[in-house]
Amino acid sequence: EVQLVESGGGLVQAGGSLRLSCAASGFTLDGHAVGWFRQAPGKEREGVSCIRGDGGSNYYIDSVKGRFTISRDNAKNAVYLRIGTLKPEDTAVYYCAAGSRIVPGTCVGAKNTDTFNYWGQGTEVTVSS
């Protein structure tokens, strides 16, 4: 059974940072693109970042560029998202996803929720002003 488990969320003041983790079991992340999405209350889930299977050409939405950094550790079968200089509008449940249905190993379609086969349950991030 494939499982993705996110962790690292919490309550943080504006300007602070967190490192979110996505740990996989039953599925080897090595060589696969992994995306991070978020869903704020009352809003649709949006693609935030993606890392290619080879670790290159990472994708970020404009609103997080320069503040968020995605990385991977294939030895630990995990992907991370460091979120920094946080703003109240970053408040959301953050999800990781893997197993692209479009072009395996790439971040093609990383903005779309239907790109990935496997999803975690999410970790909540709340940024106070």
Short mmCIF file of C-alpha atoms in Angstrom, two decimals:
data_model
loop_
_atom_site.label_atom_id
_atom_site.label_comp_id
_atom_site.label_asym_id
_atom_site.label_seq_id
_atom_site.Cartn_x
_atom_site.Cartn_y
_atom_site.Cartn_z
CA GLU A 1 0.00 0.00 0.00
CA VAL A 2 1.33 3.40 -0.99
CA GLN A 3 1.35 5.96 1.76
CA LEU A 4 2.54 9.55 1.79
CA VAL A 5 2.71 11.14 5.22
CA GLU A 6 3.23 14.85 5.69
CA SER A 7 4.54 16.37 8.89
CA GLY A 8 6.07 19.57 10.17
CA GLY A 9 3.08 21.87 10.12
CA GLY A 10 2.03 24.03 13.02
CA LEU A 11 1.30 27.49 14.27
CA VAL A 12 3.91 30.09 13.43
CA GLN A 13 4.13 33.86 13.53
CA ALA A 14 4.36 35.89 10.37
CA GLY A 15 7.93 36.01 9.19
CA GLY A 16 8.72 32.62 10.61
CA SER A 17 9.54 29.38 8.87
CA LEU A 18 8.76 25.68 8.95
CA ARG A 19 10.09 22.61 7.21
CA LEU A 20 7.42 20.30 5.93
CA SER A 21 8.27 16.68 5.29
CA CYS A 22 6.70 14.12 3.00
CA ALA A 23 7.69 10.55 3.79
CA ALA A 24 6.70 7.71 1.50
CA SER A 25 6.16 4.05 2.13
CA GLY A 26 5.19 1.37 -0.36
CA PHE A 27 6.47 3.64 -3.12
CA THR A 28 9.97 4.72 -4.05
CA LEU A 29 10.15 8.45 -4.63
CA ASP A 30 13.54 8.22 -6.33
CA GLY A 31 13.08 9.14 -9.98
CA HIS A 32 9.53 10.41 -9.44
CA ALA A 33 8.37 13.99 -9.37
CA VAL A 34 6.78 15.10 -6.11
CA GLY A 35 4.45 18.03 -5.80
CA TRP A 36 3.34 20.14 -2.87
CA PHE A 37 -0.14 21.60 -2.86
CA ARG A 38 -2.04 23.66 -0.37
CA GLN A 39 -5.67 24.36 0.35
CA ALA A 40 -6.71 27.38 2.32
CA PRO A 41 -10.12 27.54 4.01
CA GLY A 42 -12.81 28.13 1.43
CA LYS A 43 -10.40 27.94 -1.48
CA GLU A 44 -9.44 25.38 -4.07
CA ARG A 45 -6.34 23.27 -3.69
CA GLU A 46 -3.41 24.84 -5.55
CA GLY A 47 -0.08 23.54 -6.69
CA VAL A 48 2.70 25.29 -4.80
CA SER A 49 5.90 23.55 -5.80
CA CYS A 50 7.24 20.49 -7.54
CA ILE A 51 10.58 18.74 -7.71
CA ARG A 52 11.52 16.58 -10.67
CA GLY A 53 12.61 13.01 -10.30
CA ASP A 54 16.18 14.02 -11.06
CA GLY A 55 15.99 16.92 -8.59
CA GLY A 56 16.22 19.60 -11.27
CA SER A 57 14.01 22.33 -12.72
CA ASN A 58 11.93 22.81 -9.63
CA TYR A 59 8.64 24.64 -9.94
CA TYR A 60 7.19 27.29 -7.62
CA ILE A 61 4.11 29.43 -7.92
CA ASP A 62 4.91 33.11 -8.08
CA SER A 63 3.56 33.90 -4.62
CA VAL A 64 6.14 31.66 -2.91
CA LYS A 65 9.22 32.20 -5.07
CA GLY A 66 12.18 33.18 -2.96
CA ARG A 67 10.42 32.05 0.24
CA PHE A 68 9.84 28.32 -0.27
CA THR A 69 12.45 25.71 -1.13
CA ILE A 70 11.75 22.16 -2.19
CA SER A 71 14.31 19.40 -1.78
CA ARG A 72 14.54 15.64 -1.65
CA ASP A 73 16.48 12.95 0.13
CA ASN A 74 16.17 9.74 -1.83
CA ALA A 75 18.04 7.78 0.84
CA LYS A 76 15.24 8.65 3.27
CA ASN A 77 12.54 8.33 0.61
CA ALA A 78 11.36 11.81 1.51
CA VAL A 79 10.75 15.23 0.04
CA TYR A 80 10.82 18.46 1.98
CA LEU A 81 9.37 21.92 1.60
CA ARG A 82 10.96 24.66 3.59
CA ILE A 83 8.49 27.49 3.87
CA GLY A 84 9.88 30.81 5.00
CA THR A 85 9.06 34.48 5.50
CA LEU A 86 5.58 33.22 6.14
CA LYS A 87 2.54 35.39 5.67
CA PRO A 88 -0.99 34.92 6.99
CA GLU A 89 -2.09 34.12 3.44
CA ASP A 90 0.15 31.04 3.54
CA THR A 91 -2.24 29.53 6.07
CA ALA A 92 -3.50 26.26 4.60
CA VAL A 93 -3.35 22.52 4.74
CA TYR A 94 -0.29 21.42 2.80
CA TYR A 95 -0.32 18.17 0.86
CA CYS A 96 2.35 16.24 -0.97
CA ALA A 97 1.60 14.17 -4.03
CA ALA A 98 3.61 11.78 -6.18
CA GLY A 99 3.35 9.50 -9.18
CA SER A 100 2.68 11.71 -12.16
CA ARG A 101 0.08 10.44 -14.61
CA ILE A 102 1.22 12.79 -17.33
CA VAL A 103 4.96 12.63 -17.86
CA PRO A 104 6.53 10.48 -15.13
CA GLY A 105 9.52 12.04 -13.42
CA THR A 106 8.69 15.56 -14.53
CA CYS A 107 6.69 18.46 -13.17
CA VAL A 108 4.54 18.78 -16.27
CA GLY A 109 1.06 19.60 -15.03
CA ALA A 110 2.31 20.18 -11.48
CA LYS A 111 -0.30 22.87 -10.92
CA ASN A 112 -3.13 20.43 -11.40
CA THR A 113 -4.52 18.16 -8.70
CA ASP A 114 -5.29 15.41 -11.20
CA THR A 115 -1.66 15.07 -12.25
CA PHE A 116 -0.62 12.82 -9.38
CA ASN A 117 -1.76 9.36 -8.38
CA TYR A 118 -0.82 9.38 -4.71
CA TRP A 119 -1.65 11.89 -2.01
CA GLY A 120 -0.97 12.37 1.65
CA GLN A 121 -3.49 13.47 4.26
CA GLY A 122 -1.96 16.89 4.72
CA THR A 123 -0.31 18.92 7.44
CA GLU A 124 -1.84 22.15 8.66
CA VAL A 125 0.08 25.41 8.68
CA THR A 126 -1.34 28.43 10.46
CA VAL A 127 0.42 31.76 10.23
CA SER A 128 -0.57 34.39 12.75
CA SER A 129 -0.14 38.07 12.06
#
